[in-house]
PDB file of C-alpha atoms in Angstrom:
ATOM      1  CA  ASP A1396      10.913 -20.080   7.024  1.00 69.00           C
ATOM      2  CA  THR A1397      11.064 -17.541   9.829  1.00 68.00           C
ATOM      3  CA  ALA A1398       8.335 -15.017   9.305  1.00 92.00           C
ATOM      4  CA  VAL A1399       5.117 -13.371  10.326  1.00 97.00           C
ATOM      5  CA  SER A1400       2.270 -15.281   8.759  1.00 96.00           C
ATOM      6  CA  GLN A1401      -1.378 -14.326   8.719  1.00 96.00           C
ATOM      7  CA  THR A1402      -4.433 -16.129   7.431  1.00 96.00           C
ATOM      8  CA  PRO A1403      -6.436 -15.810   5.373  1.00 97.00           C
ATOM      9  CA  LYS A1404      -4.815 -13.706   2.675  1.00 96.00           C
ATOM     10  CA  TYR A1405      -8.185 -12.758   1.186  1.00 97.00           C
ATOM     11  CA  LEU A1406     -11.511 -12.514   2.975  1.00 97.00           C
ATOM     12  CA  VAL A1407     -14.796 -11.588   1.289  1.00 98.00           C
ATOM     13  CA  THR A1408     -17.825 -11.438   3.524  1.00 97.00           C
ATOM     14  CA  GLN A1409     -21.229  -9.853   3.859  1.00 97.00           C
ATOM     15  CA  MET A1410     -22.160  -6.929   6.048  1.00 97.00           C
ATOM     16  CA  GLY A1411     -23.132  -7.938   9.546  1.00 97.00           C
ATOM     17  CA  ASN A1412     -20.980 -11.069   9.653  1.00 98.00           C
ATOM     18  CA  ASP A1413     -18.294 -11.803  12.237  1.00 98.00           C
ATOM     19  CA  LYS A1414     -14.829 -12.788  11.041  1.00 98.00           C
ATOM     20  CA  SER A1415     -11.361 -13.477  12.415  1.00 98.00           C
ATOM     21  CA  ILE A1416      -7.872 -13.037  11.065  1.00 98.00           C
ATOM     22  CA  LYS A1417      -5.086 -15.108  12.566  1.00 97.00           C
ATOM     23  CA  CYS A1418      -1.449 -14.119  12.953  1.00 97.00           C
ATOM     24  CA  GLU A1419       1.572 -16.080  14.059  1.00 97.00           C
ATOM     25  CA  GLN A1420       5.257 -15.199  14.233  1.00 96.00           C
ATOM     26  CA  ASN A1421       8.233 -17.478  14.717  1.00 95.00           C
ATOM     27  CA  LEU A1422      10.847 -14.734  14.974  1.00 93.00           C
ATOM     28  CA  GLY A1423      11.081 -14.978  18.747  1.00 91.00           C
ATOM     29  CA  HIS A1424       9.584 -11.496  19.128  1.00 92.00           C
ATOM     30  CA  ASP A1425       7.636 -10.490  22.209  1.00 90.00           C
ATOM     31  CA  THR A1426       5.535  -7.639  20.804  1.00 93.00           C
ATOM     32  CA  MET A1427       2.857  -7.911  18.123  1.00 95.00           C
ATOM     33  CA  TYR A1428       0.700  -5.406  16.268  1.00 96.00           C
ATOM     34  CA  TRP A1429      -2.266  -4.931  13.988  1.00 97.00           C
ATOM     35  CA  TYR A1430      -2.190  -2.186  11.356  1.00 97.00           C
ATOM     36  CA  LYS A1431      -4.884  -1.151   8.893  1.00 97.00           C
ATOM     37  CA  GLN A1432      -4.120   0.049   5.363  1.00 98.00           C
ATOM     38  CA  ASP A1433      -6.981   1.867   3.669  1.00 96.00           C
ATOM     39  CA  SER A1434      -7.740   2.222  -0.027  1.00 94.00           C
ATOM     40  CA  LYS A1435      -5.381   5.197  -0.282  1.00 94.00           C
ATOM     41  CA  LYS A1436      -2.529   3.091   1.113  1.00 95.00           C
ATOM     42  CA  PHE A1437      -2.511   4.957   4.407  1.00 96.00           C
ATOM     43  CA  LEU A1438      -1.224   2.770   7.249  1.00 97.00           C
ATOM     44  CA  LYS A1439      -2.417   3.231  10.814  1.00 96.00           C
ATOM     45  CA  ILE A1440      -1.794   1.252  13.966  1.00 95.00           C
ATOM     46  CA  MET A1441      -4.749  -0.394  15.675  1.00 96.00           C
ATOM     47  CA  PHE A1442      -3.385  -2.484  18.539  1.00 94.00           C
ATOM     48  CA  SER A1443      -0.185  -3.714  20.110  1.00 93.00           C
ATOM     49  CA  TYR A1444       0.393  -6.538  22.558  1.00 91.00           C
ATOM     50  CA  ASN A1445       3.522  -7.319  24.525  1.00 87.00           C
ATOM     51  CA  ASN A1446       3.675 -10.836  25.897  1.00 80.00           C
ATOM     52  CA  LYS A1447      -0.136 -11.091  25.927  1.00 80.00           C
ATOM     53  CA  GLU A1448      -0.621  -7.656  27.540  1.00 88.00           C
ATOM     54  CA  LEU A1449      -2.438  -4.924  25.599  1.00 90.00           C
ATOM     55  CA  ILE A1450      -0.030  -1.986  25.207  1.00 90.00           C
ATOM     56  CA  ILE A1451      -1.517   0.153  22.443  1.00 89.00           C
ATOM     57  CA  ASN A1452      -5.215   0.526  21.740  1.00 90.00           C
ATOM     58  CA  GLU A1453      -5.909   3.253  19.231  1.00 89.00           C
ATOM     59  CA  THR A1454      -9.339   4.729  18.520  1.00 80.00           C
ATOM     60  CA  VAL A1455     -10.842   1.618  17.011  1.00 88.00           C
ATOM     61  CA  PRO A1456     -14.521   0.612  17.170  1.00 91.00           C
ATOM     62  CA  ASN A1457     -15.382  -1.900  19.872  1.00 92.00           C
ATOM     63  CA  ARG A1458     -16.349  -4.312  17.120  1.00 96.00           C
ATOM     64  CA  PHE A1459     -12.626  -4.991  16.723  1.00 96.00           C
ATOM     65  CA  SER A1460     -11.188  -7.206  19.427  1.00 94.00           C
ATOM     66  CA  PRO A1461      -7.634  -8.500  19.450  1.00 94.00           C
ATOM     67  CA  LYS A1462      -6.755 -11.689  21.268  1.00 93.00           C
ATOM     68  CA  SER A1463      -3.278 -12.879  22.147  1.00 93.00           C
ATOM     69  CA  PRO A1464      -3.181 -16.455  23.490  1.00 91.00           C
ATOM     70  CA  ASP A1465       0.615 -16.305  23.723  1.00 91.00           C
ATOM     71  CA  LYS A1466       3.398 -14.000  22.618  1.00 89.00           C
ATOM     72  CA  ALA A1467       3.700 -15.725  19.224  1.00 94.00           C
ATOM     73  CA  HIS A1468       0.054 -15.240  18.259  1.00 95.00           C
ATOM     74  CA  LEU A1469      -2.199 -12.229  17.867  1.00 96.00           C
ATOM     75  CA  ASN A1470      -5.614 -12.709  16.323  1.00 96.00           C
ATOM     76  CA  LEU A1471      -8.104 -10.061  15.266  1.00 97.00           C
ATOM     77  CA  HIS A1472     -11.821 -10.661  15.591  1.00 97.00           C
ATOM     78  CA  ILE A1473     -14.276  -8.294  13.961  1.00 97.00           C
ATOM     79  CA  ASN A1474     -17.977  -8.299  14.829  1.00 97.00           C
ATOM     80  CA  SER A1475     -20.847  -6.947  12.743  1.00 97.00           C
ATOM     81  CA  LEU A1476     -18.712  -6.089   9.742  1.00 97.00           C
ATOM     82  CA  GLU A1477     -19.441  -2.850   7.919  1.00 97.00           C
ATOM     83  CA  LEU A1478     -18.618  -1.693   4.398  1.00 97.00           C
ATOM     84  CA  GLY A1479     -16.058   0.749   5.818  1.00 95.00           C
ATOM     85  CA  ASP A1480     -14.079  -2.095   7.341  1.00 96.00           C
ATOM     86  CA  SER A1481     -12.893  -3.067   3.877  1.00 97.00           C
ATOM     87  CA  ALA A1482      -9.114  -2.643   3.940  1.00 97.00           C
ATOM     88  CA  VAL A1483      -5.859  -4.556   4.121  1.00 98.00           C
ATOM     89  CA  TYR A1484      -4.983  -5.610   7.649  1.00 98.00           C
ATOM     90  CA  PHE A1485      -1.355  -6.219   8.502  1.00 98.00           C
ATOM     91  CA  CYS A1486       0.003  -8.105  11.451  1.00 98.00           C
ATOM     92  CA  ALA A1487       3.527  -7.277  12.610  1.00 97.00           C
ATOM     93  CA  SER A1488       5.961  -8.217  15.335  1.00 95.00           C
ATOM     94  CA  SER A1489       9.075  -6.777  16.921  1.00 93.00           C
ATOM     95  CA  LEU A1490      11.343  -7.089  19.891  1.00 88.00           C
ATOM     96  CA  ARG A1491      10.530  -4.992  22.906  1.00 80.00           C
ATOM     97  CA  THR A1492      12.599  -1.799  23.240  1.00 73.00           C
ATOM     98  CA  GLY A1493      15.378  -2.292  25.731  1.00 70.00           C
ATOM     99  CA  VAL A1494      15.806  -5.960  24.961  1.00 65.00           C
ATOM    100  CA  SER A1495      17.720  -5.240  21.783  1.00 68.00           C
ATOM    101  CA  ASN A1496      18.585  -2.362  19.515  1.00 70.00           C
ATOM    102  CA  ARG A1497      16.965  -4.253  16.646  1.00 76.00           C
ATOM    103  CA  ILE A1498      13.422  -3.117  17.319  1.00 85.00           C
ATOM    104  CA  GLU A1499      12.177  -2.879  13.749  1.00 91.00           C
ATOM    105  CA  ALA A1500       8.795  -4.409  13.038  1.00 94.00           C
ATOM    106  CA  PHE A1501       8.395  -7.213  10.527  1.00 95.00           C
ATOM    107  CA  PHE A1502       5.078  -7.460   8.763  1.00 97.00           C
ATOM    108  CA  GLY A1503       2.928 -10.303   7.544  1.00 96.00           C
ATOM    109  CA  GLN A1504       1.761 -10.394   3.938  1.00 96.00           C
ATOM    110  CA  GLY A1505      -1.539  -8.727   4.781  1.00 97.00           C
ATOM    111  CA  THR A1506      -5.182  -9.820   4.705  1.00 98.00           C
ATOM    112  CA  ARG A1507      -7.370  -8.078   2.163  1.00 97.00           C
ATOM    113  CA  LEU A1508     -10.835  -7.841   3.709  1.00 98.00           C
ATOM    114  CA  THR A1509     -13.729  -6.975   1.430  1.00 98.00           C
ATOM    115  CA  VAL A1510     -17.148  -6.397   2.954  1.00 98.00           C
ATOM    116  CA  VAL A1511     -20.037  -6.552   0.483  1.00 97.00           C
TER     117      VAL A1511
ATOM    118  CA  ALA B1010       1.766  14.830  17.858  1.00 81.00           C
ATOM    119  CA  GLN B1011       4.078  12.911  15.642  1.00 91.00           C
ATOM    120  CA  LYS B1012       3.832  13.364  11.911  1.00 96.00           C
ATOM    121  CA  VAL B1013       5.630  12.109   8.820  1.00 98.00           C
ATOM    122  CA  THR B1014       5.373  13.856   5.474  1.00 98.00           C
ATOM    123  CA  GLN B1015       6.348  12.355   2.165  1.00 98.00           C
ATOM    124  CA  ALA B1016       5.616  15.215  -0.173  1.00 95.00           C
ATOM    125  CA  GLN B1017       6.235  13.222  -3.352  1.00 97.00           C
ATOM    126  CA  THR B1018       3.110  11.205  -4.071  1.00 97.00           C
ATOM    127  CA  GLU B1019       4.446   9.644  -7.262  1.00 98.00           C
ATOM    128  CA  ILE B1020       7.823   9.570  -8.977  1.00 98.00           C
ATOM    129  CA  SER B1021       8.543   8.089 -12.373  1.00 98.00           C
ATOM    130  CA  VAL B1022      12.063   7.710 -13.759  1.00 97.00           C
ATOM    131  CA  VAL B1023      13.845   5.743 -16.423  1.00 97.00           C
ATOM    132  CA  GLU B1024      15.933   2.769 -15.421  1.00 97.00           C
ATOM    133  CA  LYS B1025      19.480   3.550 -14.286  1.00 97.00           C
ATOM    134  CA  GLU B1026      18.582   7.033 -13.130  1.00 98.00           C
ATOM    135  CA  ASP B1027      19.220   8.009  -9.525  1.00 98.00           C
ATOM    136  CA  VAL B1028      16.171   8.939  -7.486  1.00 98.00           C
ATOM    137  CA  THR B1029      15.704  10.453  -4.024  1.00 98.00           C
ATOM    138  CA  LEU B1030      12.611   9.964  -1.902  1.00 98.00           C
ATOM    139  CA  ASP B1031      12.048  12.708   0.648  1.00 98.00           C
ATOM    140  CA  CYS B1032      10.842  12.244   4.202  1.00 98.00           C
ATOM    141  CA  VAL B1033      10.275  14.982   6.771  1.00 98.00           C
ATOM    142  CA  TYR B1034       9.137  14.206  10.297  1.00 98.00           C
ATOM    143  CA  GLU B1035       7.829  16.040  13.352  1.00 97.00           C
ATOM    144  CA  THR B1036       8.207  14.907  16.930  1.00 95.00           C
ATOM    145  CA  ARG B1037       8.721  16.403  20.368  1.00 92.00           C
ATOM    146  CA  ASP B1038      10.478  13.312  21.629  1.00 89.00           C
ATOM    147  CA  THR B1039      14.232  13.255  22.058  1.00 88.00           C
ATOM    148  CA  THR B1040      14.394   9.501  21.579  1.00 87.00           C
ATOM    149  CA  TYR B1041      12.751   8.099  18.510  1.00 90.00           C
ATOM    150  CA  TYR B1042      13.351   5.784  15.583  1.00 92.00           C
ATOM    151  CA  LEU B1043      12.964   6.265  11.848  1.00 95.00           C
ATOM    152  CA  PHE B1044      12.298   3.553   9.305  1.00 96.00           C
ATOM    153  CA  TRP B1045      11.842   2.969   5.613  1.00 98.00           C
ATOM    154  CA  TYR B1046       9.593   0.203   4.296  1.00 98.00           C
ATOM    155  CA  LYS B1047       9.008  -0.982   0.750  1.00 98.00           C
ATOM    156  CA  GLN B1048       5.655  -2.243  -0.500  1.00 98.00           C
ATOM    157  CA  PRO B1049       6.065  -3.930  -3.900  1.00 97.00           C
ATOM    158  CA  PRO B1050       3.065  -4.649  -6.160  1.00 95.00           C
ATOM    159  CA  SER B1051       2.636  -8.019  -4.414  1.00 94.00           C
ATOM    160  CA  GLY B1052       1.525  -6.081  -1.335  1.00 94.00           C
ATOM    161  CA  GLU B1053       3.797  -7.135   1.506  1.00 95.00           C
ATOM    162  CA  LEU B1054       5.680  -4.590   3.614  1.00 97.00           C
ATOM    163  CA  VAL B1055       9.429  -5.086   3.558  1.00 96.00           C
ATOM    164  CA  PHE B1056      11.684  -3.522   6.171  1.00 96.00           C
ATOM    165  CA  LEU B1057      14.619  -1.610   4.658  1.00 96.00           C
ATOM    166  CA  ILE B1058      16.327   0.376   7.400  1.00 94.00           C
ATOM    167  CA  ARG B1059      16.081   1.631  10.978  1.00 93.00           C
ATOM    168  CA  ARG B1060      17.766   4.751  12.308  1.00 92.00           C
ATOM    169  CA  ASN B1061      17.971   5.835  15.961  1.00 90.00           C
ATOM    170  CA  SER B1062      17.553   9.505  16.809  1.00 90.00           C
ATOM    171  CA  PHE B1063      20.980   9.678  18.394  1.00 88.00           C
ATOM    172  CA  ASP B1064      22.771   8.182  15.398  1.00 86.00           C
ATOM    173  CA  GLU B1065      23.047  10.607  12.492  1.00 85.00           C
ATOM    174  CA  GLN B1066      25.459   8.533  10.484  1.00 85.00           C
ATOM    175  CA  ASN B1067      24.382   8.081   6.924  1.00 87.00           C
ATOM    176  CA  GLU B1068      24.138   4.554   5.645  1.00 88.00           C
ATOM    177  CA  ILE B1069      24.765   2.846   2.343  1.00 90.00           C
ATOM    178  CA  SER B1070      23.591  -0.610   1.408  1.00 92.00           C
ATOM    179  CA  GLY B1071      24.378  -1.516  -2.167  1.00 95.00           C
ATOM    180  CA  ARG B1072      22.429   0.849  -4.400  1.00 96.00           C
ATOM    181  CA  TYR B1073      20.459   2.216  -1.449  1.00 97.00           C
ATOM    182  CA  SER B1074      21.584   5.078   0.764  1.00 96.00           C
ATOM    183  CA  TRP B1075      19.937   7.065   3.512  1.00 96.00           C
ATOM    184  CA  ASN B1076      20.643  10.627   4.661  1.00 96.00           C
ATOM    185  CA  PHE B1077      19.468  11.439   8.197  1.00 96.00           C
ATOM    186  CA  GLN B1078      19.642  15.106   9.233  1.00 95.00           C
ATOM    187  CA  LYS B1079      18.188  16.058  12.592  1.00 93.00           C
ATOM    188  CA  SER B1080      18.712  19.770  11.882  1.00 93.00           C
ATOM    189  CA  THR B1081      16.113  19.617   9.097  1.00 95.00           C
ATOM    190  CA  SER B1082      14.117  16.675  10.546  1.00 96.00           C
ATOM    191  CA  SER B1083      14.641  14.744   7.358  1.00 97.00           C
ATOM    192  CA  PHE B1084      15.435  11.133   6.540  1.00 97.00           C
ATOM    193  CA  ASN B1085      15.805  10.878   2.765  1.00 97.00           C
ATOM    194  CA  PHE B1086      16.297   7.728   0.748  1.00 97.00           C
ATOM    195  CA  THR B1087      18.294   7.557  -2.479  1.00 97.00           C
ATOM    196  CA  ILE B1088      18.350   4.725  -4.975  1.00 98.00           C
ATOM    197  CA  THR B1089      21.336   4.803  -7.284  1.00 97.00           C
ATOM    198  CA  ALA B1090      21.159   3.275 -10.777  1.00 97.00           C
ATOM    199  CA  SER B1091      17.501   2.392 -10.336  1.00 97.00           C
ATOM    200  CA  GLN B1092      16.110  -0.879 -11.644  1.00 97.00           C
ATOM    201  CA  VAL B1093      12.619  -1.958 -12.660  1.00 97.00           C
ATOM    202  CA  VAL B1094      12.470  -4.179  -9.551  1.00 96.00           C
ATOM    203  CA  ASP B1095      12.702  -1.037  -7.418  1.00 98.00           C
ATOM    204  CA  SER B1096       9.189  -0.107  -8.516  1.00 98.00           C
ATOM    205  CA  ALA B1097       7.081  -0.028  -5.358  1.00 98.00           C
ATOM    206  CA  VAL B1098       5.437   2.216  -2.810  1.00 98.00           C
ATOM    207  CA  TYR B1099       7.966   3.377  -0.234  1.00 98.00           C
ATOM    208  CA  PHE B1100       6.943   4.393   3.250  1.00 98.00           C
ATOM    209  CA  CYS B1101       8.881   6.436   5.760  1.00 98.00           C
ATOM    210  CA  ALA B1102       7.843   5.898   9.372  1.00 98.00           C
ATOM    211  CA  LEU B1103       8.557   7.403  12.771  1.00 96.00           C
ATOM    212  CA  SER B1104       8.093   5.564  16.012  1.00 91.00           C
ATOM    213  CA  GLU B1105       7.920   6.428  19.628  1.00 79.00           C
ATOM    214  CA  PRO B1106       8.762   3.670  22.059  1.00 80.00           C
ATOM    215  CA  LEU B1107       5.654   3.162  24.148  1.00 83.00           C
ATOM    216  CA  ARG B1108       6.014   0.738  27.062  1.00 84.00           C
ATOM    217  CA  GLY B1109       8.359  -1.290  24.905  1.00 82.00           C
ATOM    218  CA  ALA B1110       6.184  -1.335  21.820  1.00 86.00           C
ATOM    219  CA  GLN B1111       6.868   0.683  18.686  1.00 87.00           C
ATOM    220  CA  LYS B1112       3.919   2.817  17.610  1.00 91.00           C
ATOM    221  CA  LEU B1113       4.738   3.467  13.959  1.00 95.00           C
ATOM    222  CA  VAL B1114       3.427   6.650  12.356  1.00 96.00           C
ATOM    223  CA  PHE B1115       3.678   6.293   8.599  1.00 97.00           C
ATOM    224  CA  GLY B1116       3.964   8.878   5.861  1.00 98.00           C
ATOM    225  CA  GLN B1117       1.539   8.796   2.976  1.00 97.00           C
ATOM    226  CA  GLY B1118       3.944   6.795   0.843  1.00 98.00           C
ATOM    227  CA  THR B1119       5.700   7.556  -2.430  1.00 98.00           C
ATOM    228  CA  ARG B1120       4.849   5.437  -5.442  1.00 98.00           C
ATOM    229  CA  LEU B1121       8.040   4.916  -7.409  1.00 98.00           C
ATOM    230  CA  THR B1122       7.843   3.666 -10.973  1.00 98.00           C
ATOM    231  CA  ILE B1123      11.012   2.673 -12.792  1.00 98.00           C
ATOM    232  CA  ASN B1124      10.462   2.484 -16.530  1.00 97.00           C
ATOM    233  CA  PRO B1125      12.653   0.268 -18.720  1.00 94.00           C
TER     234      PRO B1125
END
């Protein structure tokens, strides 16, 4: 199936640990994103990469570091996890503006991170 | 700064009723895109529609229709003859193309419940 897939779907970990979330898309898109959805369902962008280049870097703690080995993958590494990091993290991908008019972002199924 | 307001936090209707979800946006950009996403109880984000700022044509897709009015900065979504499967949280989003990426600014979401 063509999709944006992220792993794991659920992640429970203790404060202070380091964890990673992986994301892969096979839609042929060249731009990828990480979004955070808090407990009130509010969605906010964190990062965006285009063809391995960091394009968007919102006000996110340095403990969050995205890594894009190629344009089909964008991983999120989080150091020294805190209780407030508990949220659902969504990966997404889209085509770069100007390449096509179909620039809508497609989202992965989300990773529910719980820090205890 | 860009902003999206979905004033209706929750809507509850009986099956087969028509329902309209409101979305009002603010932007200083002349070129922008508007989107609607659906988040069913299973948690994934499903793309529904994209609208370009220079295309004010309304759109109908089956029981779904969208009314884009630049004069009132609104992009409302109507479901006709609602069904229980339409129950979800619906998000309106505005994006500004930024070096090819799409920085989505989401509204707070409207939780729609369709009762049998």
